[in-house]
Amino acid sequence: MADHPHKLRYGILSTGNIARQFAHGVQEGASLSTIHAVASRDPRNALTFANTYNIPKPHNSYDDLINDPNIDAIYVALPNNYHHEWTIRALNAGKHVLCEKPLAVTTQQATEMFQAAEQNDRHLAEAFMYLTHPLTKTYIQSIKNGDIGTPKLLRTSFSFSVAYPENNSRFSTALAGGSIMDIGCYCVTLALLVADATTSPGSYPSQIHAIAHLHESGIDDYAAVTLRFPNNLIVSFVSGMTAQMDNTTYISGDNGYIQIPVPWKPPVQNATFHIDHNIPSKQDKLAKPTGSSPNQKQSFNINTPNDKPLYALEADAFADTILNDAPPFITPEFSLRTARILDEIRSQINLPF
Ligand SMILES: NC(=O)C1=CN([C@@H]2O[C@H](COP(=O)(O)OP(=O)(O)OC[C@H]3O[C@@H](n4cnc5c(N)ncnc54)[C@H](OP(=O)(O)O)[C@@H]3O)[C@@H](O)[C@H]2O)C=CC1
Ligand SMILES: O=C1CO[C@H](CO)[C@@H](O)[C@@H]1O
């Protein structure tokens, strides 16, 4: 592989839905990343994709892509069950890997993937893009600053209704789908972020309770989970692929609460969160101030730097670690904790893969 160029040169594995969003975002607004190549099982799709997103090199097979000497990093945008195999193959071919979430089907697989990264002296990161948006960083900092006092409750969700479940990997047990794997995983990471913001990083739930409804395809199409952390933070979340929801998230402390209307795919401009102190709950006319804060609602509107698209932020965050030794936006330890919780949830809902 050549010396580091000014920009990290990505190769994209697949031409599916998220591959398109990633390519669009990076080509539109990344500053440290560029896309050099793409591969598809179908050469016609690789060519069309390359032409659409101005990518110099379409490859006719995944193998050709991971062995391309003009690529520094592979973006693995395959269904969940393929993450383990193709991440390890790309790492063994000397490439860094940004792999879509959830990183792996099991903790065992995730562990093997990080071992391969270490053996090959390459970086591997799980592509939770919302972690790289300044909105997320700002409200987590606000918790650390003590703006809502001690966080007690996190209530969140990631739920929507899929229009065409047929032929959608999210509804396939063979492809390791299901609402917990597809989007419940975001809620798990937010639970860990908030728990880490209030205690020393690395805490793991002392209790996990999960229930789910299983779709005729075999996967969970909606689920509810509660987590309790050793510092008494209690989290409840729901995930769903056949249930519509707006996914507003609340983090409640003894001196106020944070409300995040769009936590998972925040916009480029005016990504918003609110902090409410002593605002009456809807059934009450008067709120008696508690603590030192007066009745007050503060709103924060956050833009990405230079209006950088969400997936360009993510690509550049990974590139910054590789090119400039910047701290990683997500650590192996964080991904492994996430995988362990997902394993436990799936075991409780009888969905072992
Ligand atoms: N971070 C985010 O915002 C998002 C992340 N994701 C994650 O990205 C990954 C891919 O999801 P998404 O893009 O929605 O999925 P798609 O089904 O749209 O695309 C997956 C692609 O993988 C390739 N592929 C290889 N083998 C198979 C197979 N057996 N069945 C289907 N596709 C196959 C195909 O590309 P080809 O034919 O070109 O080889 C296909 O287009 C998942 O892990 C998902 O969790 C998904 C959406 C958003
Ligand atoms: O990661 C993801 C984010 O959003 C999508 C829907 O809005 C999910 O289905 C997906 O897999």
Short mmCIF file of C-alpha atoms and ligand atoms in Angstrom, two decimals:
data_model
loop_
_atom_site.label_atom_id
_atom_site.label_comp_id
_atom_site.label_asym_id
_atom_site.label_seq_id
_atom_site.Cartn_x
_atom_site.Cartn_y
_atom_site.Cartn_z
CA MET A 1 0.00 0.00 0.00
CA ALA A 2 1.27 3.50 -0.81
CA ASP A 3 2.17 6.05 1.87
CA HIS A 4 -0.78 7.88 3.41
CA PRO A 5 -2.22 10.30 0.91
CA HIS A 6 -3.71 13.57 2.11
CA LYS A 7 -7.13 11.91 2.09
CA LEU A 8 -8.09 8.43 3.18
CA ARG A 9 -9.09 6.44 0.10
CA TYR A 10 -12.16 4.31 0.75
CA GLY A 11 -13.43 1.31 -1.17
CA ILE A 12 -17.11 0.54 -0.68
CA LEU A 13 -18.24 -3.06 -0.35
CA SER A 14 -21.73 -3.23 -1.91
CA THR A 15 -24.03 -0.92 -3.79
CA GLY A 16 -27.01 -1.10 -1.41
CA ASN A 17 -29.02 1.49 0.46
CA ILE A 18 -26.44 2.71 3.00
CA ALA A 19 -23.60 2.41 0.49
CA ARG A 20 -25.44 5.01 -1.60
CA GLN A 21 -25.98 7.38 1.33
CA PHE A 22 -22.35 7.04 2.39
CA ALA A 23 -21.04 7.66 -1.13
CA HIS A 24 -23.29 10.67 -1.59
CA GLY A 25 -22.26 12.19 1.76
CA VAL A 26 -18.54 11.62 1.32
CA GLN A 27 -18.37 12.86 -2.26
CA GLU A 28 -20.44 15.91 -1.34
CA GLY A 29 -18.70 17.08 1.78
CA ALA A 30 -15.81 15.07 3.22
CA SER A 31 -12.50 16.81 3.75
CA LEU A 32 -10.27 13.90 4.82
CA SER A 33 -11.89 11.12 2.82
CA THR A 34 -12.46 10.18 -0.76
CA ILE A 35 -13.97 7.14 -2.44
CA HIS A 36 -11.65 5.45 -4.85
CA ALA A 37 -13.55 2.24 -5.65
CA VAL A 38 -16.75 0.26 -5.23
CA ALA A 39 -17.59 -3.43 -5.66
CA SER A 40 -20.79 -5.31 -6.29
CA ARG A 41 -21.80 -8.91 -6.86
CA ASP A 42 -23.21 -7.59 -10.14
CA PRO A 43 -20.64 -5.73 -12.31
CA ARG A 44 -23.41 -3.62 -13.87
CA ASN A 45 -24.36 -2.28 -10.44
CA ALA A 46 -20.74 -1.45 -9.65
CA LEU A 47 -20.42 0.49 -12.90
CA THR A 48 -23.68 2.40 -12.44
CA PHE A 49 -22.78 3.20 -8.83
CA ALA A 50 -19.30 4.39 -9.84
CA ASN A 51 -20.74 6.64 -12.55
CA THR A 52 -23.42 8.04 -10.24
CA TYR A 53 -21.02 8.99 -7.46
CA ASN A 54 -17.98 9.86 -9.52
CA ILE A 55 -15.91 6.94 -8.24
CA PRO A 56 -12.84 6.11 -10.36
CA LYS A 57 -12.77 2.33 -10.01
CA PRO A 58 -15.71 -0.14 -10.20
CA HIS A 59 -14.72 -3.69 -9.23
CA ASN A 60 -16.51 -6.85 -10.36
CA SER A 61 -15.96 -8.74 -7.14
CA TYR A 62 -15.55 -8.09 -3.43
CA ASP A 63 -12.17 -9.86 -3.56
CA ASP A 64 -10.87 -7.47 -6.22
CA LEU A 65 -11.88 -4.52 -4.06
CA ILE A 66 -10.17 -5.64 -0.87
CA ASN A 67 -7.00 -6.38 -2.83
CA ASP A 68 -6.95 -3.04 -4.65
CA PRO A 69 -3.55 -1.45 -3.75
CA ASN A 70 -4.96 2.07 -4.23
CA ILE A 71 -7.36 1.77 -1.31
CA ASP A 72 -6.57 2.46 2.34
CA ALA A 73 -9.87 1.54 3.98
CA ILE A 74 -12.89 -0.61 3.23
CA TYR A 75 -16.39 0.50 4.17
CA VAL A 76 -18.32 -2.74 4.80
CA ALA A 77 -21.95 -2.02 3.86
CA LEU A 78 -23.22 -5.60 3.66
CA PRO A 79 -26.08 -7.31 5.55
CA ASN A 80 -25.19 -8.07 9.17
CA ASN A 81 -24.28 -11.73 8.73
CA TYR A 82 -21.45 -10.85 6.29
CA HIS A 83 -19.72 -8.26 8.52
CA HIS A 84 -17.49 -10.78 10.29
CA GLU A 85 -16.20 -12.57 7.19
CA TRP A 86 -15.57 -9.52 5.01
CA THR A 87 -14.11 -7.36 7.75
CA ILE A 88 -11.55 -10.02 8.59
CA ARG A 89 -10.75 -10.59 4.93
CA ALA A 90 -10.24 -6.86 4.38
CA LEU A 91 -8.07 -6.53 7.50
CA ASN A 92 -5.96 -9.49 6.39
CA ALA A 93 -5.56 -7.75 3.03
CA GLY A 94 -3.99 -4.83 4.90
CA LYS A 95 -6.96 -2.46 4.84
CA HIS A 96 -8.48 -0.43 7.65
CA VAL A 97 -12.19 -1.18 8.06
CA LEU A 98 -15.19 0.97 8.84
CA CYS A 99 -17.90 -1.66 9.27
CA GLU A 100 -21.61 -1.00 9.42
CA LYS A 101 -23.53 -1.58 12.64
CA PRO A 102 -24.12 -3.91 14.32
CA LEU A 103 -20.46 -4.82 14.04
CA ALA A 104 -21.08 -8.55 14.23
CA VAL A 105 -23.74 -11.13 14.87
CA THR A 106 -22.22 -12.16 18.23
CA THR A 107 -19.65 -10.95 20.76
CA GLN A 108 -17.47 -13.88 19.77
CA GLN A 109 -17.39 -12.67 16.17
CA ALA A 110 -16.73 -9.07 17.24
CA THR A 111 -13.81 -10.24 19.39
CA GLU A 112 -12.31 -12.12 16.44
CA MET A 113 -12.68 -9.03 14.26
CA PHE A 114 -10.77 -6.83 16.72
CA GLN A 115 -8.12 -9.53 17.07
CA ALA A 116 -7.66 -9.48 13.28
CA ALA A 117 -7.34 -5.68 13.39
CA GLU A 118 -4.66 -5.91 16.04
CA GLN A 119 -2.77 -8.69 14.27
CA ASN A 120 -2.71 -6.64 11.07
CA ASP A 121 -2.02 -3.34 12.84
CA ARG A 122 -5.11 -1.81 11.21
CA HIS A 123 -8.00 0.24 12.60
CA LEU A 124 -11.50 -1.19 12.82
CA ALA A 125 -14.52 0.92 13.79
CA GLU A 126 -18.26 0.27 13.99
CA ALA A 127 -20.18 2.78 11.90
CA PHE A 128 -22.54 4.39 14.42
CA MET A 129 -22.65 7.65 12.52
CA TYR A 130 -24.71 9.61 15.09
CA LEU A 131 -21.72 9.46 17.47
CA THR A 132 -19.79 11.75 15.13
CA HIS A 133 -22.46 14.47 14.94
CA PRO A 134 -21.78 17.52 17.16
CA LEU A 135 -25.35 17.26 18.48
CA THR A 136 -24.52 14.01 20.26
CA LYS A 137 -21.23 15.29 21.59
CA THR A 138 -22.87 18.48 22.89
CA TYR A 139 -25.71 16.91 24.86
CA ILE A 140 -23.38 14.28 26.32
CA GLN A 141 -21.06 17.09 27.42
CA SER A 142 -24.05 18.83 28.95
CA ILE A 143 -24.75 15.73 31.06
CA LYS A 144 -21.10 15.65 32.11
CA ASN A 145 -21.34 19.33 33.07
CA GLY A 146 -24.16 18.44 35.46
CA ASP A 147 -26.78 20.50 33.61
CA ILE A 148 -29.62 18.10 34.50
CA GLY A 149 -28.14 16.96 37.80
CA THR A 150 -27.81 13.22 38.22
CA PRO A 151 -29.32 11.33 35.27
CA LYS A 152 -31.85 8.78 36.47
CA LEU A 153 -33.91 7.77 33.46
CA LEU A 154 -33.25 7.47 29.75
CA ARG A 155 -36.27 6.86 27.55
CA THR A 156 -35.53 6.29 23.89
CA SER A 157 -36.68 4.45 20.80
CA PHE A 158 -35.80 3.66 17.23
CA SER A 159 -38.93 2.50 15.49
CA PHE A 160 -40.55 2.89 12.09
CA SER A 161 -42.63 0.83 9.71
CA VAL A 162 -40.89 -0.86 6.78
CA ALA A 163 -42.97 -0.52 3.63
CA TYR A 164 -41.76 -3.68 1.87
CA PRO A 165 -40.51 -6.36 4.30
CA GLU A 166 -40.17 -8.92 1.49
CA ASN A 167 -36.54 -9.21 0.35
CA ASN A 168 -35.43 -6.82 3.09
CA SER A 169 -32.42 -8.12 5.03
CA ARG A 170 -33.96 -6.69 8.21
CA PHE A 171 -36.65 -9.40 8.01
CA SER A 172 -34.27 -12.30 7.46
CA THR A 173 -32.90 -14.57 10.18
CA ALA A 174 -30.30 -15.87 7.71
CA LEU A 175 -28.99 -12.31 7.26
CA ALA A 176 -29.14 -11.64 11.04
CA GLY A 177 -31.95 -9.11 10.85
CA GLY A 178 -34.52 -8.04 13.42
CA SER A 179 -35.35 -4.77 15.11
CA ILE A 180 -32.90 -5.28 17.97
CA MET A 181 -30.00 -5.89 15.59
CA ASP A 182 -31.02 -3.20 13.09
CA ILE A 183 -31.96 -0.29 15.34
CA GLY A 184 -32.23 -1.42 18.96
CA CYS A 185 -28.43 -1.42 18.78
CA TYR A 186 -28.50 2.41 18.54
CA CYS A 187 -30.48 2.59 21.79
CA VAL A 188 -27.97 0.28 23.47
CA THR A 189 -25.09 2.56 22.46
CA LEU A 190 -26.90 5.64 23.74
CA ALA A 191 -27.53 3.87 27.05
CA LEU A 192 -23.80 3.19 27.32
CA LEU A 193 -22.91 6.76 26.37
CA VAL A 194 -25.15 8.21 29.06
CA ALA A 195 -23.99 5.66 31.63
CA ASP A 196 -20.36 6.45 30.79
CA ALA A 197 -21.07 10.19 31.09
CA THR A 198 -22.19 9.79 34.67
CA THR A 199 -19.75 7.25 36.00
CA SER A 200 -16.33 5.99 35.11
CA PRO A 201 -16.41 4.69 31.51
CA GLY A 202 -16.88 0.99 31.01
CA SER A 203 -19.95 0.29 33.07
CA TYR A 204 -22.16 -2.64 32.15
CA PRO A 205 -25.84 -3.13 33.04
CA SER A 206 -26.51 -5.01 36.24
CA GLN A 207 -29.95 -5.95 34.90
CA ILE A 208 -31.25 -6.51 31.37
CA HIS A 209 -34.88 -7.37 30.61
CA ALA A 210 -36.17 -7.82 27.08
CA ILE A 211 -39.41 -8.85 25.46
CA ALA A 212 -40.22 -8.97 21.77
CA HIS A 213 -42.79 -9.89 19.21
CA LEU A 214 -41.56 -12.34 16.59
CA HIS A 215 -42.62 -11.70 13.01
CA GLU A 216 -43.69 -14.58 10.74
CA SER A 217 -40.24 -14.33 9.12
CA GLY A 218 -38.69 -15.35 12.45
CA ILE A 219 -37.01 -12.08 13.43
CA ASP A 220 -38.25 -9.69 16.13
CA ASP A 221 -40.26 -6.96 14.45
CA TYR A 222 -40.73 -4.99 17.67
CA ALA A 223 -39.23 -5.20 21.11
CA ALA A 224 -38.98 -3.46 24.48
CA VAL A 225 -35.91 -3.48 26.69
CA THR A 226 -35.00 -2.15 30.12
CA LEU A 227 -31.48 -1.82 31.46
CA ARG A 228 -30.26 -0.88 34.90
CA PHE A 229 -26.69 0.32 35.43
CA PRO A 230 -24.67 0.01 38.63
CA ASN A 231 -24.99 3.78 39.20
CA ASN A 232 -28.82 3.33 39.15
CA LEU A 233 -29.37 4.87 35.73
CA ILE A 234 -32.43 3.07 34.35
CA VAL A 235 -32.97 2.91 30.60
CA SER A 236 -36.06 1.88 28.71
CA PHE A 237 -36.18 1.63 24.96
CA VAL A 238 -38.28 0.17 22.21
CA SER A 239 -37.26 -0.80 18.71
CA GLY A 240 -39.61 -1.58 15.87
CA MET A 241 -39.83 -2.19 12.15
CA THR A 242 -43.61 -2.52 11.95
CA ALA A 243 -44.53 0.30 14.36
CA GLN A 244 -44.35 4.01 13.63
CA MET A 245 -42.87 6.41 16.16
CA ASP A 246 -41.16 9.81 16.19
CA ASN A 247 -38.23 8.60 18.35
CA THR A 248 -37.91 11.68 20.53
CA THR A 249 -35.50 10.81 23.33
CA TYR A 250 -35.52 12.01 26.95
CA ILE A 251 -32.69 11.93 29.46
CA SER A 252 -34.07 12.86 32.88
CA GLY A 253 -32.12 13.96 35.91
CA ASP A 254 -33.04 15.36 39.29
CA ASN A 255 -32.45 18.93 38.08
CA GLY A 256 -34.02 18.82 34.61
CA TYR A 257 -34.28 16.81 31.46
CA ILE A 258 -32.80 16.78 27.99
CA GLN A 259 -35.12 16.26 25.06
CA ILE A 260 -33.65 15.21 21.69
CA PRO A 261 -36.22 15.26 18.90
CA VAL A 262 -34.00 13.66 16.22
CA PRO A 263 -31.25 11.65 17.91
CA TRP A 264 -30.21 9.12 15.25
CA LYS A 265 -29.94 11.00 11.99
CA PRO A 266 -29.55 14.63 13.06
CA PRO A 267 -29.73 17.16 10.25
CA VAL A 268 -26.78 19.16 9.00
CA GLN A 269 -28.31 22.44 10.18
CA ASN A 270 -30.30 23.18 13.32
CA ALA A 271 -29.92 19.80 14.95
CA THR A 272 -31.77 20.50 18.16
CA PHE A 273 -31.89 19.53 21.77
CA HIS A 274 -33.68 21.18 24.68
CA ILE A 275 -32.94 21.31 28.37
CA ASP A 276 -35.95 21.87 30.60
CA HIS A 277 -35.62 22.83 34.24
CA ASN A 278 -38.68 22.72 36.46
CA ILE A 279 -41.12 22.73 33.55
CA PRO A 280 -44.45 21.33 34.74
CA SER A 281 -45.31 17.90 33.51
CA LYS A 282 -48.33 18.10 31.24
CA GLN A 283 -50.90 17.17 33.86
CA ASP A 284 -49.69 19.79 36.37
CA LYS A 285 -50.39 23.51 36.28
CA LEU A 286 -47.55 24.59 38.55
CA ALA A 287 -44.09 23.27 38.98
CA LYS A 288 -42.35 23.80 42.24
CA PRO A 289 -38.71 24.67 41.50
CA THR A 290 -36.29 22.11 42.82
CA GLY A 291 -32.56 22.50 43.17
CA SER A 292 -30.95 25.74 42.09
CA SER A 293 -32.47 26.14 38.61
CA PRO A 294 -35.41 28.45 37.95
CA ASN A 295 -38.22 27.39 35.61
CA GLN A 296 -36.47 27.53 32.31
CA LYS A 297 -36.42 25.99 28.84
CA GLN A 298 -33.21 26.28 26.84
CA SER A 299 -32.92 25.22 23.22
CA PHE A 300 -29.70 24.49 21.39
CA ASN A 301 -29.41 24.46 17.59
CA ILE A 302 -26.29 22.86 16.26
CA ASN A 303 -24.81 22.83 12.75
CA THR A 304 -22.16 20.47 11.46
CA PRO A 305 -18.86 22.18 10.53
CA ASN A 306 -19.12 23.59 7.00
CA ASP A 307 -22.50 21.85 6.67
CA LYS A 308 -20.72 18.52 6.39
CA PRO A 309 -23.22 15.66 5.74
CA LEU A 310 -23.63 13.03 8.48
CA TYR A 311 -21.86 10.24 6.60
CA ALA A 312 -19.00 12.57 5.65
CA LEU A 313 -18.56 13.38 9.35
CA GLU A 314 -18.31 9.67 10.06
CA ALA A 315 -15.90 8.94 7.20
CA ASP A 316 -13.72 11.88 8.23
CA ALA A 317 -13.75 10.92 11.91
CA PHE A 318 -12.39 7.49 11.01
CA ALA A 319 -9.89 9.05 8.58
CA ASP A 320 -8.73 11.51 11.24
CA THR A 321 -7.81 8.63 13.55
CA ILE A 322 -5.86 6.86 10.81
CA LEU A 323 -4.18 9.87 9.24
CA ASN A 324 -3.68 12.12 12.27
CA ASP A 325 -3.90 9.84 15.32
CA ALA A 326 -7.08 11.58 16.49
CA PRO A 327 -8.94 9.74 19.28
CA PRO A 328 -11.33 7.14 17.79
CA PHE A 329 -15.01 8.13 17.70
CA ILE A 330 -15.85 4.64 18.99
CA THR A 331 -13.53 2.21 20.77
CA PRO A 332 -13.31 -1.60 20.50
CA GLU A 333 -14.24 -1.81 24.17
CA PHE A 334 -17.45 0.16 23.52
CA SER A 335 -18.41 -2.03 20.56
CA LEU A 336 -17.73 -5.21 22.53
CA ARG A 337 -19.91 -4.01 25.41
CA THR A 338 -22.65 -3.24 22.89
CA ALA A 339 -22.31 -6.72 21.35
CA ARG A 340 -22.53 -8.38 24.78
CA ILE A 341 -25.77 -6.57 25.57
CA LEU A 342 -27.21 -7.48 22.16
CA ASP A 343 -26.29 -11.14 22.78
CA GLU A 344 -28.13 -11.07 26.10
CA ILE A 345 -31.21 -9.37 24.65
CA ARG A 346 -31.42 -11.85 21.79
CA SER A 347 -31.01 -14.74 24.17
CA GLN A 348 -33.94 -13.45 26.27
CA ILE A 349 -36.19 -13.03 23.23
CA ASN A 350 -35.21 -16.46 21.89
CA LEU A 351 -33.50 -15.17 18.80
CA PRO A 352 -30.08 -16.78 18.80
CA PHE A 353 -28.21 -16.51 15.52
N1 LIG B 1 -25.54 3.62 9.50
C1 LIG B 1 -26.70 3.73 8.91
O1 LIG B 1 -27.29 4.80 8.84
C2 LIG B 1 -27.30 2.52 8.27
C3 LIG B 1 -26.68 1.30 8.40
N2 LIG B 1 -27.19 0.19 7.79
C4 LIG B 1 -26.45 -1.07 7.91
O2 LIG B 1 -25.81 -1.28 6.65
C5 LIG B 1 -25.83 -2.65 6.28
C6 LIG B 1 -26.50 -2.80 4.93
O3 LIG B 1 -27.82 -2.32 5.01
P1 LIG B 1 -28.58 -1.75 3.71
O4 LIG B 1 -27.66 -0.94 2.90
O5 LIG B 1 -29.82 -1.10 4.18
O6 LIG B 1 -28.92 -3.10 2.95
P2 LIG B 1 -29.23 -3.34 1.42
O7 LIG B 1 -29.95 -4.64 1.34
O8 LIG B 1 -29.84 -2.14 0.79
O9 LIG B 1 -27.78 -3.50 0.78
C7 LIG B 1 -26.94 -4.55 1.13
C8 LIG B 1 -26.03 -4.86 -0.05
O10 LIG B 1 -25.20 -5.94 0.32
C9 LIG B 1 -24.90 -6.73 -0.82
N3 LIG B 1 -25.21 -8.14 -0.54
C10 LIG B 1 -24.32 -9.16 -0.54
N4 LIG B 1 -24.90 -10.31 -0.25
C11 LIG B 1 -26.20 -10.06 -0.06
C12 LIG B 1 -27.33 -10.87 0.25
N5 LIG B 1 -27.24 -12.20 0.44
N6 LIG B 1 -28.52 -10.28 0.36
C13 LIG B 1 -28.65 -8.96 0.19
N7 LIG B 1 -27.62 -8.12 -0.09
C14 LIG B 1 -26.41 -8.67 -0.24
C15 LIG B 1 -25.72 -6.19 -1.97
O11 LIG B 1 -24.86 -5.36 -2.75
P3 LIG B 1 -24.28 -5.82 -4.17
O12 LIG B 1 -25.41 -6.52 -4.87
O13 LIG B 1 -23.89 -4.55 -4.79
O14 LIG B 1 -23.13 -6.72 -3.92
C16 LIG B 1 -26.76 -5.31 -1.31
O15 LIG B 1 -27.14 -4.23 -2.11
C17 LIG B 1 -26.53 -3.38 7.43
O16 LIG B 1 -25.55 -3.89 8.29
C18 LIG B 1 -27.32 -2.29 8.14
O17 LIG B 1 -27.46 -2.56 9.53
C19 LIG B 1 -28.29 0.28 7.00
C20 LIG B 1 -28.96 1.47 6.85
C21 LIG B 1 -28.53 2.68 7.50
O1 LIG B 2 -28.87 1.85 10.73
C1 LIG B 2 -29.95 2.18 10.30
C2 LIG B 2 -30.44 3.54 10.48
O2 LIG B 2 -31.69 3.84 9.99
C3 LIG B 2 -32.45 2.92 9.23
C4 LIG B 2 -33.88 3.36 9.12
O3 LIG B 2 -34.11 4.70 9.29
C5 LIG B 2 -32.22 1.52 9.69
O4 LIG B 2 -33.05 0.57 9.11
C6 LIG B 2 -30.78 1.25 9.50
O5 LIG B 2 -30.32 -0.02 9.46
#
